[in-house]
PDB file of C-alpha atoms in Angstrom:
ATOM      1  CA  MET A  23     -35.745 -27.352  13.414  1.00  0.00           C
ATOM      2  CA  ASN A  24     -36.713 -29.611  10.521  1.00  0.00           C
ATOM      3  CA  VAL A  25     -34.754 -32.552   9.113  1.00  0.00           C
ATOM      4  CA  GLN A  26     -33.318 -30.473   6.277  1.00  0.00           C
ATOM      5  CA  CYS A  27     -31.850 -27.925   8.689  1.00  0.00           C
ATOM      6  CA  ASN A  28     -30.417 -30.703  10.875  1.00  0.00           C
ATOM      7  CA  GLY A  29     -28.814 -32.281   7.829  1.00  0.00           C
ATOM      8  CA  ALA A  30     -27.240 -28.981   6.835  1.00  0.00           C
ATOM      9  CA  PHE A  31     -25.907 -28.500  10.368  1.00  0.00           C
ATOM     10  CA  VAL A  32     -24.370 -31.991  10.349  1.00  0.00           C
ATOM     11  CA  ARG A  33     -22.714 -31.268   6.982  1.00  0.00           C
ATOM     12  CA  ASP A  34     -21.193 -28.097   8.461  1.00  0.00           C
ATOM     13  CA  ILE A  35     -19.862 -30.102  11.426  1.00  0.00           C
ATOM     14  CA  TYR A  36     -18.251 -32.666   9.064  1.00  0.00           C
ATOM     15  CA  PHE A  37     -16.772 -29.826   6.993  1.00  0.00           C
ATOM     16  CA  PHE A  38     -15.118 -28.302  10.047  1.00  0.00           C
ATOM     17  CA  TYR A  39     -13.898 -31.730  11.168  1.00  0.00           C
ATOM     18  CA  TYR A  40     -11.979 -32.175   7.920  1.00  0.00           C
ATOM     19  CA  MET A  41     -10.627 -28.611   8.199  1.00  0.00           C
ATOM     20  CA  MET A  42      -9.429 -29.129  11.767  1.00  0.00           C
ATOM     21  CA  LYS A  43      -7.880 -32.545  11.106  1.00  0.00           C
ATOM     22  CA  PRO A  44      -4.659 -31.264   9.426  1.00  0.00           C
ATOM     23  CA  LEU A  45      -4.266 -28.582  12.108  1.00  0.00           C
ATOM     24  CA  PHE A  46      -4.354 -31.123  14.906  1.00  0.00           C
ATOM     25  CA  LEU A  47      -1.984 -33.406  13.021  1.00  0.00           C
ATOM     26  CA  ILE A  48       0.500 -30.528  12.929  1.00  0.00           C
ATOM     27  CA  PHE A  49      -0.028 -29.947  16.632  1.00  0.00           C
ATOM     28  CA  ALA A  50       0.425 -33.630  17.393  1.00  0.00           C
ATOM     29  CA  SER A  51       3.792 -33.584  15.651  1.00  0.00           C
ATOM     30  CA  LEU A  52       4.825 -30.537  17.704  1.00  0.00           C
ATOM     31  CA  ALA A  53       3.545 -31.850  21.020  1.00  0.00           C
ATOM     32  CA  TYR A  54       4.714 -35.459  20.680  1.00  0.00           C
ATOM     33  CA  PRO A  55       8.339 -34.870  21.809  1.00  0.00           C
ATOM     34  CA  ALA A  56       7.149 -33.008  24.883  1.00  0.00           C
ATOM     35  CA  LEU A  57       4.571 -35.614  25.852  1.00  0.00           C
ATOM     36  CA  THR A  58       6.898 -38.589  25.405  1.00  0.00           C
ATOM     37  CA  ALA A  59      10.118 -37.119  26.778  1.00  0.00           C
ATOM     38  CA  THR A  60      11.108 -38.649  30.105  1.00  0.00           C
ATOM     39  CA  ALA A  61      14.182 -38.209  32.202  1.00  0.00           C
ATOM     40  CA  GLN A  62      16.543 -41.189  31.969  1.00  0.00           C
ATOM     41  CA  TYR A  63      17.864 -42.490  35.257  1.00  0.00           C
ATOM     42  CA  ILE A  64      20.913 -44.744  35.621  1.00  0.00           C
ATOM     43  CA  ASP A  65      21.176 -46.847  38.734  1.00  0.00           C
ATOM     44  CA  PRO A  66      24.820 -46.828  39.957  1.00  0.00           C
ATOM     45  CA  GLU A  67      24.405 -50.259  41.599  1.00  0.00           C
ATOM     46  CA  ALA A  68      23.455 -51.780  38.244  1.00  0.00           C
ATOM     47  CA  GLU A  69      26.759 -50.804  36.618  1.00  0.00           C
ATOM     48  CA  ASP A  70      29.554 -53.301  36.563  1.00  0.00           C
ATOM     49  CA  ALA A  71      33.011 -52.495  37.914  1.00  0.00           C
ATOM     50  CA  ASP A  72      34.622 -52.118  34.479  1.00  0.00           C
ATOM     51  CA  SER A  73      32.248 -49.382  33.362  1.00  0.00           C
ATOM     52  CA  VAL A  74      32.706 -47.560  36.649  1.00  0.00           C
ATOM     53  CA  SER A  75      36.475 -47.709  36.374  1.00  0.00           C
ATOM     54  CA  VAL A  76      36.413 -46.455  32.781  1.00  0.00           C
ATOM     55  CA  GLU A  77      34.207 -43.497  33.734  1.00  0.00           C
ATOM     56  CA  GLN A  78      36.574 -42.671  36.585  1.00  0.00           C
ATOM     57  CA  ALA A  79      39.644 -42.980  34.356  1.00  0.00           C
ATOM     58  CA  VAL A  80      38.328 -40.638  31.670  1.00  0.00           C
ATOM     59  CA  PRO A  81      37.771 -37.164  33.093  1.00  0.00           C
ATOM     60  CA  GLU A  82      34.804 -35.167  31.825  1.00  0.00           C
ATOM     61  CA  PRO A  83      35.684 -32.156  29.680  1.00  0.00           C
ATOM     62  CA  GLU A  84      35.466 -28.883  31.505  1.00  0.00           C
ATOM     63  CA  PRO A  85      32.846 -26.458  30.176  1.00  0.00           C
ATOM     64  CA  SER A  86      34.130 -23.599  28.076  1.00  0.00           C
ATOM     65  CA  ALA A  87      34.521 -20.249  29.737  1.00  0.00           C
ATOM     66  CA  THR A  88      32.090 -18.716  27.220  1.00  0.00           C
ATOM     67  CA  GLU A  89      29.337 -21.275  27.859  1.00  0.00           C
ATOM     68  CA  GLU A  90      26.853 -20.597  30.596  1.00  0.00           C
ATOM     69  CA  PRO A  91      24.480 -23.262  31.856  1.00  0.00           C
ATOM     70  CA  LYS A  92      20.854 -22.546  30.954  1.00  0.00           C
ATOM     71  CA  PRO A  93      18.873 -22.022  34.154  1.00  0.00           C
ATOM     72  CA  ALA A  94      15.786 -24.150  34.591  1.00  0.00           C
ATOM     73  CA  LEU A  95      12.443 -22.339  34.694  1.00  0.00           C
ATOM     74  CA  ASN A  96      10.801 -22.268  38.070  1.00  0.00           C
ATOM     75  CA  SER A  97       7.046 -22.520  38.526  1.00  0.00           C
ATOM     76  CA  ASP A  98       6.564 -18.737  38.674  1.00  0.00           C
ATOM     77  CA  GLN A  99       8.428 -18.155  35.406  1.00  0.00           C
ATOM     78  CA  LEU A 100       6.535 -20.969  33.714  1.00  0.00           C
ATOM     79  CA  GLU A 101       3.214 -19.645  34.941  1.00  0.00           C
ATOM     80  CA  LYS A 102       4.083 -16.175  33.638  1.00  0.00           C
ATOM     81  CA  ARG A 103       4.343 -17.571  30.111  1.00  0.00           C
ATOM     82  CA  TRP A 104       0.828 -18.998  30.328  1.00  0.00           C
ATOM     83  CA  ASN A 105      -0.710 -16.109  32.214  1.00  0.00           C
ATOM     84  CA  ARG A 106      -2.003 -14.260  29.124  1.00  0.00           C
ATOM     85  CA  LYS A 107      -5.501 -15.737  29.041  1.00  0.00           C
ATOM     86  CA  LYS A 108      -7.393 -12.752  27.626  1.00  0.00           C
ATOM     87  CA  CYS A 109      -7.084 -11.369  24.123  1.00  0.00           C
ATOM     88  CA  TRP A 110      -8.620  -8.783  21.807  1.00  0.00           C
ATOM     89  CA  ASN A 111      -8.714  -9.635  18.104  1.00  0.00           C
ATOM     90  CA  ILE A 112      -9.108  -6.966  15.402  1.00  0.00           C
ATOM     91  CA  GLY A 113      -9.975  -8.697  12.136  1.00  0.00           C
ATOM     92  CA  TYR A 114     -10.568  -8.139   8.430  1.00  0.00           C
ATOM     93  CA  SER A 115     -12.534 -10.442   6.136  1.00  0.00           C
ATOM     94  CA  VAL A 116     -14.376 -10.640   2.817  1.00  0.00           C
ATOM     95  CA  PRO A 117     -17.343 -12.955   3.503  1.00  0.00           C
ATOM     96  CA  THR A 118     -20.005 -14.122   1.053  1.00  0.00           C
ATOM     97  CA  LEU A 119     -23.739 -14.708   1.575  1.00  0.00           C
ATOM     98  CA  GLU A 120     -26.140 -17.043  -0.214  1.00  0.00           C
ATOM     99  CA  ARG A 121     -29.892 -17.418  -0.266  1.00  0.00           C
ATOM    100  CA  ARG A 122     -31.301 -20.789  -1.346  1.00  0.00           C
ATOM    101  CA  ASP A 123     -34.787 -20.915   0.156  1.00  0.00           C
ATOM    102  CA  GLY A 124     -36.238 -18.918  -2.743  1.00  0.00           C
ATOM    103  CA  THR A 125     -34.660 -17.171  -5.683  1.00  0.00           C
ATOM    104  CA  PHE A 126     -30.976 -18.076  -5.626  1.00  0.00           C
ATOM    105  CA  MET A 127     -28.994 -14.963  -4.735  1.00  0.00           C
ATOM    106  CA  ASP A 128     -25.500 -14.313  -3.446  1.00  0.00           C
ATOM    107  CA  TRP A 129     -23.608 -11.298  -2.198  1.00  0.00           C
ATOM    108  CA  GLU A 130     -19.978 -10.481  -1.620  1.00  0.00           C
ATOM    109  CA  ALA A 131     -18.538  -8.009   0.854  1.00  0.00           C
ATOM    110  CA  ASP A 132     -16.610  -4.925  -0.166  1.00  0.00           C
ATOM    111  CA  TYR A 133     -15.000  -5.345   3.243  1.00  0.00           C
ATOM    112  CA  ALA A 134     -15.793  -6.496   6.763  1.00  0.00           C
ATOM    113  CA  VAL A 135     -14.128  -5.531  10.034  1.00  0.00           C
ATOM    114  CA  SER A 136     -14.526  -7.211  13.399  1.00  0.00           C
ATOM    115  CA  VAL A 137     -13.661  -6.898  17.079  1.00  0.00           C
ATOM    116  CA  LYS A 138     -13.586 -10.010  19.244  1.00  0.00           C
ATOM    117  CA  ASN A 139     -12.781 -10.583  22.902  1.00  0.00           C
ATOM    118  CA  VAL A 140     -11.742 -14.114  23.893  1.00  0.00           C
ATOM    119  CA  ARG A 141     -10.910 -15.645  27.270  1.00  0.00           C
ATOM    120  CA  SER A 142      -9.231 -19.016  27.756  1.00  0.00           C
ATOM    121  CA  LEU A 143      -9.674 -21.477  30.617  1.00  0.00           C
ATOM    122  CA  TYR A 144      -7.124 -24.313  30.810  1.00  0.00           C
ATOM    123  CA  PHE A 145      -8.060 -27.702  32.219  1.00  0.00           C
ATOM    124  CA  HIS A 146      -4.714 -28.210  34.023  1.00  0.00           C
ATOM    125  CA  LYS A 147      -2.251 -25.869  35.711  1.00  0.00           C
ATOM    126  CA  LYS A 148       1.042 -27.469  34.606  1.00  0.00           C
ATOM    127  CA  PRO A 149       1.642 -27.851  30.855  1.00  0.00           C
ATOM    128  CA  LEU A 150       1.899 -31.404  29.547  1.00  0.00           C
ATOM    129  CA  GLY A 151       5.540 -32.169  28.854  1.00  0.00           C
ATOM    130  CA  GLY A 152       6.324 -28.587  29.822  1.00  0.00           C
ATOM    131  CA  MET A 153       4.840 -27.152  26.623  1.00  0.00           C
ATOM    132  CA  VAL A 154       1.219 -28.194  25.893  1.00  0.00           C
ATOM    133  CA  LYS A 155      -2.049 -27.070  27.458  1.00  0.00           C
ATOM    134  CA  ILE A 156      -5.636 -27.992  26.581  1.00  0.00           C
ATOM    135  CA  GLY A 157      -8.502 -25.703  27.484  1.00  0.00           C
ATOM    136  CA  LEU A 158     -11.737 -23.963  26.608  1.00  0.00           C
ATOM    137  CA  ASP A 159     -12.323 -20.575  24.953  1.00  0.00           C
ATOM    138  CA  TYR A 160     -15.408 -18.433  25.383  1.00  0.00           C
ATOM    139  CA  SER A 161     -16.351 -15.105  23.838  1.00  0.00           C
ATOM    140  CA  LEU A 162     -19.134 -12.716  24.817  1.00  0.00           C
ATOM    141  CA  LEU A 163     -18.162 -10.124  22.211  1.00  0.00           C
ATOM    142  CA  ASP A 164     -17.625 -10.907  18.528  1.00  0.00           C
ATOM    143  CA  PHE A 165     -18.951  -7.926  16.597  1.00  0.00           C
ATOM    144  CA  THR A 166     -18.645  -7.696  12.799  1.00  0.00           C
ATOM    145  CA  TYR A 167     -19.646  -4.930  10.383  1.00  0.00           C
ATOM    146  CA  SER A 168     -19.886  -5.792   6.661  1.00  0.00           C
ATOM    147  CA  LYS A 169     -20.487  -3.620   3.597  1.00  0.00           C
ATOM    148  CA  LEU A 170     -22.193  -5.864   0.996  1.00  0.00           C
ATOM    149  CA  GLN A 171     -23.129  -5.736  -2.657  1.00  0.00           C
ATOM    150  CA  LEU A 172     -25.269  -8.023  -4.793  1.00  0.00           C
ATOM    151  CA  LYS A 173     -23.196 -10.385  -6.944  1.00  0.00           C
ATOM    152  CA  HIS A 174     -25.726 -12.677  -8.663  1.00  0.00           C
ATOM    153  CA  ILE A 175     -29.466 -13.044  -8.745  1.00  0.00           C
ATOM    154  CA  GLU A 176     -31.417 -15.738 -10.526  1.00  0.00           C
ATOM    155  CA  GLY A 177     -34.899 -15.586 -12.005  1.00  0.00           C
ATOM    156  CA  VAL A 178     -34.951 -11.867 -12.832  1.00  0.00           C
ATOM    157  CA  ALA A 179     -35.933 -10.211 -16.086  1.00  0.00           C
ATOM    158  CA  ALA A 180     -33.775 -10.972 -19.125  1.00  0.00           C
ATOM    159  CA  GLY A 181     -30.636  -8.907 -19.381  1.00  0.00           C
ATOM    160  CA  GLU A 182     -30.359  -8.135 -15.663  1.00  0.00           C
ATOM    161  CA  ASP A 183     -28.216 -11.168 -14.786  1.00  0.00           C
ATOM    162  CA  THR A 184     -27.266 -14.162 -16.895  1.00  0.00           C
ATOM    163  CA  SER A 185     -23.981 -15.183 -15.279  1.00  0.00           C
ATOM    164  CA  LEU A 186     -25.496 -17.751 -12.915  1.00  0.00           C
ATOM    165  CA  PRO A 187     -26.999 -20.993 -14.274  1.00  0.00           C
ATOM    166  CA  SER A 188     -30.310 -22.275 -13.009  1.00  0.00           C
ATOM    167  CA  ASP A 189     -30.246 -24.195  -9.761  1.00  0.00           C
ATOM    168  CA  PRO A 190     -32.325 -27.344 -10.341  1.00  0.00           C
ATOM    169  CA  SER A 191     -32.500 -28.095  -6.622  1.00  0.00           C
ATOM    170  CA  ALA A 192     -34.046 -24.724  -5.764  1.00  0.00           C
ATOM    171  CA  PRO A 193     -37.835 -24.553  -5.479  1.00  0.00           C
ATOM    172  CA  SER A 194     -39.881 -22.384  -7.760  1.00  0.00           C
ATOM    173  CA  ALA A 195     -38.915 -18.832  -6.899  1.00  0.00           C
ATOM    174  CA  PRO A 196     -41.197 -15.875  -6.207  1.00  0.00           C
ATOM    175  CA  SER A 197     -40.781 -12.564  -7.964  1.00  0.00           C
ATOM    176  CA  VAL A 198     -37.611 -10.685  -7.139  1.00  0.00           C
ATOM    177  CA  SER A 199     -39.747  -7.811  -5.927  1.00  0.00           C
ATOM    178  CA  ASP A 200     -41.064  -9.976  -3.083  1.00  0.00           C
ATOM    179  CA  GLY A 201     -39.753  -9.716   0.439  1.00  0.00           C
ATOM    180  CA  PHE A 202     -36.035  -9.358   0.991  1.00  0.00           C
ATOM    181  CA  ASP A 203     -35.292  -9.543  -2.755  1.00  0.00           C
ATOM    182  CA  GLU A 204     -36.593  -5.999  -3.090  1.00  0.00           C
ATOM    183  CA  ILE A 205     -33.796  -4.758  -0.868  1.00  0.00           C
ATOM    184  CA  VAL A 206     -30.994  -5.937  -3.133  1.00  0.00           C
ATOM    185  CA  SER A 207     -32.542  -6.019  -6.629  1.00  0.00           C
ATOM    186  CA  GLU A 208     -32.613  -2.192  -6.847  1.00  0.00           C
ATOM    187  CA  ASP A 209     -36.304  -2.321  -7.622  1.00  0.00           C
ATOM    188  CA  PRO A 210     -37.635   1.293  -7.588  1.00  0.00           C
ATOM    189  CA  SER A 211     -40.158   1.423  -4.771  1.00  0.00           C
ATOM    190  CA  GLY A 212     -40.815   5.145  -4.850  1.00  0.00           C
ATOM    191  CA  SER A 213     -39.179   5.752  -1.472  1.00  0.00           C
ATOM    192  CA  ILE A 214     -37.645   9.080  -0.575  1.00  0.00           C
ATOM    193  CA  PHE A 215     -34.169   7.602  -1.188  1.00  0.00           C
ATOM    194  CA  ASP A 216     -35.086   6.579  -4.751  1.00  0.00           C
ATOM    195  CA  ILE A 217     -36.689   9.948  -5.506  1.00  0.00           C
ATOM    196  CA  LEU A 218     -33.599  11.821  -4.309  1.00  0.00           C
ATOM    197  CA  GLY A 219     -31.263   9.398  -6.097  1.00  0.00           C
ATOM    198  CA  PHE A 220     -29.514   8.197  -2.937  1.00  0.00           C
ATOM    199  CA  ASN A 221     -28.265   4.660  -2.433  1.00  0.00           C
ATOM    200  CA  LEU A 222     -26.955   4.089   1.074  1.00  0.00           C
ATOM    201  CA  GLY A 223     -25.796   0.575   0.193  1.00  0.00           C
ATOM    202  CA  MET A 224     -26.321  -2.672   2.050  1.00  0.00           C
ATOM    203  CA  HIS A 225     -24.920  -3.021   5.567  1.00  0.00           C
ATOM    204  CA  LYS A 226     -24.779  -6.052   7.859  1.00  0.00           C
ATOM    205  CA  LEU A 227     -24.103  -6.226  11.608  1.00  0.00           C
ATOM    206  CA  ASP A 228     -23.417  -9.471  13.493  1.00  0.00           C
ATOM    207  CA  GLN A 229     -22.899 -10.292  17.157  1.00  0.00           C
ATOM    208  CA  THR A 230     -21.862 -13.836  18.101  1.00  0.00           C
ATOM    209  CA  PHE A 231     -21.540 -15.537  21.499  1.00  0.00           C
ATOM    210  CA  SER A 232     -19.229 -18.534  21.107  1.00  0.00           C
ATOM    211  CA  VAL A 233     -17.467 -21.290  23.033  1.00  0.00           C
ATOM    212  CA  GLY A 234     -15.128 -24.107  22.021  1.00  0.00           C
ATOM    213  CA  PRO A 235     -11.974 -26.158  22.727  1.00  0.00           C
ATOM    214  CA  ARG A 236      -8.398 -24.937  22.313  1.00  0.00           C
ATOM    215  CA  ILE A 237      -4.987 -26.612  22.296  1.00  0.00           C
ATOM    216  CA  THR A 238      -1.888 -24.440  22.775  1.00  0.00           C
ATOM    217  CA  VAL A 239       1.784 -25.340  22.295  1.00  0.00           C
ATOM    218  CA  ASN A 240       4.707 -23.381  23.755  1.00  0.00           C
ATOM    219  CA  PRO A 241       7.699 -24.680  21.727  1.00  0.00           C
ATOM    220  CA  VAL A 242      10.229 -22.071  22.862  1.00  0.00           C
ATOM    221  CA  ASP A 243      10.470 -18.951  25.025  1.00  0.00           C
ATOM    222  CA  HIS A 244       7.194 -16.934  24.953  1.00  0.00           C
ATOM    223  CA  LEU A 245       6.105 -18.230  21.528  1.00  0.00           C
ATOM    224  CA  MET A 246       2.564 -19.644  21.641  1.00  0.00           C
ATOM    225  CA  ILE A 247       0.814 -21.553  18.840  1.00  0.00           C
ATOM    226  CA  GLY A 248      -2.888 -22.224  19.353  1.00  0.00           C
ATOM    227  CA  ALA A 249      -5.549 -24.086  17.369  1.00  0.00           C
ATOM    228  CA  TYR A 250      -9.247 -23.865  18.199  1.00  0.00           C
ATOM    229  CA  PHE A 251     -12.803 -24.644  17.149  1.00  0.00           C
ATOM    230  CA  HIS A 252     -15.657 -22.343  18.209  1.00  0.00           C
ATOM    231  CA  GLY A 253     -19.405 -22.577  17.787  1.00  0.00           C
ATOM    232  CA  GLY A 254     -21.988 -20.089  18.907  1.00  0.00           C
ATOM    233  CA  PHE A 255     -25.268 -18.192  18.716  1.00  0.00           C
ATOM    234  CA  THR A 256     -25.454 -15.273  16.259  1.00  0.00           C
ATOM    235  CA  MET A 257     -27.703 -12.200  16.175  1.00  0.00           C
ATOM    236  CA  SER A 258     -27.697 -10.322  12.878  1.00  0.00           C
ATOM    237  CA  GLY A 259     -29.208  -7.282  11.196  1.00  0.00           C
ATOM    238  CA  ILE A 260     -29.198  -6.119   7.543  1.00  0.00           C
ATOM    239  CA  TYR A 261     -30.091  -2.562   6.538  1.00  0.00           C
ATOM    240  CA  GLU A 262     -30.506  -0.875   3.162  1.00  0.00           C
ATOM    241  CA  ASN A 263     -32.252   2.470   2.733  1.00  0.00           C
ATOM    242  CA  GLU A 264     -35.722   2.094   4.296  1.00  0.00           C
ATOM    243  CA  ASN A 265     -35.534  -1.698   4.659  1.00  0.00           C
ATOM    244  CA  PHE A 266     -34.296  -3.591   7.705  1.00  0.00           C
ATOM    245  CA  SER A 267     -34.069  -7.330   8.432  1.00  0.00           C
ATOM    246  CA  TYR A 268     -33.150  -9.013  11.692  1.00  0.00           C
ATOM    247  CA  GLY A 269     -32.357 -12.636  12.398  1.00  0.00           C
ATOM    248  CA  PHE A 270     -30.884 -15.337  14.629  1.00  0.00           C
ATOM    249  CA  GLY A 271     -28.748 -18.344  13.780  1.00  0.00           C
ATOM    250  CA  TYR A 272     -25.392 -20.009  14.403  1.00  0.00           C
ATOM    251  CA  THR A 273     -21.762 -19.514  13.382  1.00  0.00           C
ATOM    252  CA  LEU A 274     -18.905 -22.042  13.403  1.00  0.00           C
ATOM    253  CA  SER A 275     -15.232 -21.083  13.218  1.00  0.00           C
ATOM    254  CA  THR A 276     -11.887 -22.860  13.248  1.00  0.00           C
ATOM    255  CA  GLY A 277      -8.495 -21.215  13.253  1.00  0.00           C
ATOM    256  CA  LEU A 278      -4.831 -20.970  14.142  1.00  0.00           C
ATOM    257  CA  CYS A 279      -3.078 -18.190  16.069  1.00  0.00           C
ATOM    258  CA  VAL A 280       0.659 -17.547  16.578  1.00  0.00           C
ATOM    259  CA  SER A 281       1.671 -15.055  19.264  1.00  0.00           C
ATOM    260  CA  TYR A 282       4.755 -13.836  21.077  1.00  0.00           C
ATOM    261  CA  LYS A 283       4.098 -12.174  24.416  1.00  0.00           C
ATOM    262  CA  VAL A 284       1.492  -9.432  23.759  1.00  0.00           C
ATOM    263  CA  ILE A 285       1.217  -9.446  19.957  1.00  0.00           C
ATOM    264  CA  GLY A 286      -0.140 -12.228  17.753  1.00  0.00           C
ATOM    265  CA  PHE A 287      -1.500 -12.984  14.290  1.00  0.00           C
ATOM    266  CA  GLY A 288      -4.245 -15.419  13.376  1.00  0.00           C
ATOM    267  CA  PHE A 289      -6.309 -16.924  10.577  1.00  0.00           C
ATOM    268  CA  GLU A 290      -9.733 -18.538  10.830  1.00  0.00           C
ATOM    269  CA  TYR A 291     -12.560 -19.747   8.618  1.00  0.00           C
ATOM    270  CA  LEU A 292     -16.197 -19.060   9.500  1.00  0.00           C
ATOM    271  CA  CYS A 293     -19.519 -20.348   8.238  1.00  0.00           C
ATOM    272  CA  GLY A 294     -23.083 -20.440   9.473  1.00  0.00           C
ATOM    273  CA  LYS A 295     -26.747 -19.792   8.777  1.00  0.00           C
ATOM    274  CA  VAL A 296     -29.184 -17.136   9.971  1.00  0.00           C
ATOM    275  CA  LYS A 297     -32.962 -16.945   9.573  1.00  0.00           C
ATOM    276  CA  TYR A 298     -34.099 -13.358   8.968  1.00  0.00           C
ATOM    277  CA  LYS A 299     -37.377 -11.469   9.028  1.00  0.00           C
ATOM    278  CA  GLN A 300     -37.807  -8.320   6.967  1.00  0.00           C
ATOM    279  CA  ILE A 301     -39.328  -5.039   8.094  1.00  0.00           C
ATOM    280  CA  ASP A 302     -40.146  -2.519   5.357  1.00  0.00           C
ATOM    281  CA  PHE A 303     -40.545   0.898   6.980  1.00  0.00           C
ATOM    282  CA  ASP A 304     -41.497   2.548   3.675  1.00  0.00           C
ATOM    283  CA  GLU A 305     -44.672   0.492   3.288  1.00  0.00           C
ATOM    284  CA  MET A 306     -45.503   0.303   6.998  1.00  0.00           C
ATOM    285  CA  ASP A 307     -48.474   2.207   8.406  1.00  0.00           C
ATOM    286  CA  LEU A 308     -47.489   2.578  12.052  1.00  0.00           C
ATOM    287  CA  ASP A 309     -50.922   3.928  13.009  1.00  0.00           C
ATOM    288  CA  GLU A 310     -52.691   0.725  11.899  1.00  0.00           C
ATOM    289  CA  LEU A 311     -49.929  -1.837  12.540  1.00  0.00           C
ATOM    290  CA  SER A 312     -49.647  -3.530  15.914  1.00  0.00           C
ATOM    291  CA  PHE A 313     -46.296  -4.245  17.568  1.00  0.00           C
ATOM    292  CA  SER A 314     -46.576  -8.013  16.924  1.00  0.00           C
ATOM    293  CA  GLU A 315     -47.437  -7.468  13.252  1.00  0.00           C
ATOM    294  CA  MET A 316     -44.440  -5.184  12.844  1.00  0.00           C
ATOM    295  CA  PHE A 317     -42.082  -8.061  13.655  1.00  0.00           C
ATOM    296  CA  SER A 318     -43.823 -10.824  11.707  1.00  0.00           C
ATOM    297  CA  SER A 319     -42.875  -9.921   8.129  1.00  0.00           C
ATOM    298  CA  GLU A 320     -41.596 -12.245   5.420  1.00  0.00           C
ATOM    299  CA  SER A 321     -38.777 -14.571   6.483  1.00  0.00           C
ATOM    300  CA  PHE A 322     -35.784 -15.949   4.575  1.00  0.00           C
ATOM    301  CA  ARG A 323     -32.507 -17.745   5.311  1.00  0.00           C
ATOM    302  CA  LEU A 324     -28.957 -16.726   4.418  1.00  0.00           C
ATOM    303  CA  LYS A 325     -25.786 -18.780   4.605  1.00  0.00           C
ATOM    304  CA  HIS A 326     -22.553 -16.903   5.322  1.00  0.00           C
ATOM    305  CA  LYS A 327     -18.981 -18.133   4.952  1.00  0.00           C
ATOM    306  CA  GLY A 328     -15.450 -16.861   4.407  1.00  0.00           C
ATOM    307  CA  PRO A 329     -11.935 -16.503   5.871  1.00  0.00           C
ATOM    308  CA  ARG A 330     -10.833 -13.908   8.394  1.00  0.00           C
ATOM    309  CA  VAL A 331      -7.366 -12.664   9.367  1.00  0.00           C
ATOM    310  CA  TYR A 332      -6.730 -10.757  12.559  1.00  0.00           C
ATOM    311  CA  VAL A 333      -4.188  -9.124  14.845  1.00  0.00           C
ATOM    312  CA  SER A 334      -4.354 -10.320  18.442  1.00  0.00           C
ATOM    313  CA  PHE A 335      -3.391  -8.480  21.630  1.00  0.00           C
ATOM    314  CA  ARG A 336      -2.987 -10.792  24.625  1.00  0.00           C
ATOM    315  CA  PHE A 337      -3.140  -9.728  28.261  1.00  0.00           C
TER     316      PHE A 337
END
């Protein structure tokens, strides 16, 4: 990975640090009473005779008949609260994509749906102060399907798009009919889909394997509030008509989830980068093309980002 890519990765890490900072400040304010609370003990031998006599002279009020003492939680009951370490998240998001290694282009999603399975491992058995646990999340399934459409493209013929100003930092761009640009610029290529007038749209599939720290607070009853930061490896594919692109990259996410027993609701923000290679089946002569040449087409990079909301089921 070159210096430019490393710099971009470091900027993403700093961005997520500033996003997570207010979340952990909120958690610190919630967890502080539990971490600092200690039982106060009074030594009877240290009391003087006057205080003892006063306490004996003034009888303690009897508890009301309607008041019942709250039973203390035993270890089994406490463990039952924290026993839901697996969850399935069903999410909805509207992510955006950007290309900056050639002609500046960006896309927005009509919609995106996701399914994610997460498991949590806590570093300690007993919660700190009776209500805080710190652990590690890992996910082997984070699958997202997105339906995309082109929003802006720069450097095309006059009249096609003038809403985006020139990007002075972008290098000189190739023609929009080159490489991946042909997929989204609706350039007529003479394929069977164009001849028949079909447009199947642009579709994106992502699978991410992630891991990251989590802090969970149990303020009352079975209510759980968790904050986390995940980073992981992403495999991605983009398909439109006869064109397909595949790629590998990374995705970072930070979020907050509130749950009560089985059901929960969460919000997270994701961003990352993927390097793709394009395969154009319409122009490919499979009789003359070797297997290695088939998967060595033009490459490009896309940056994805956006919020995601989800419903969580914990088991």
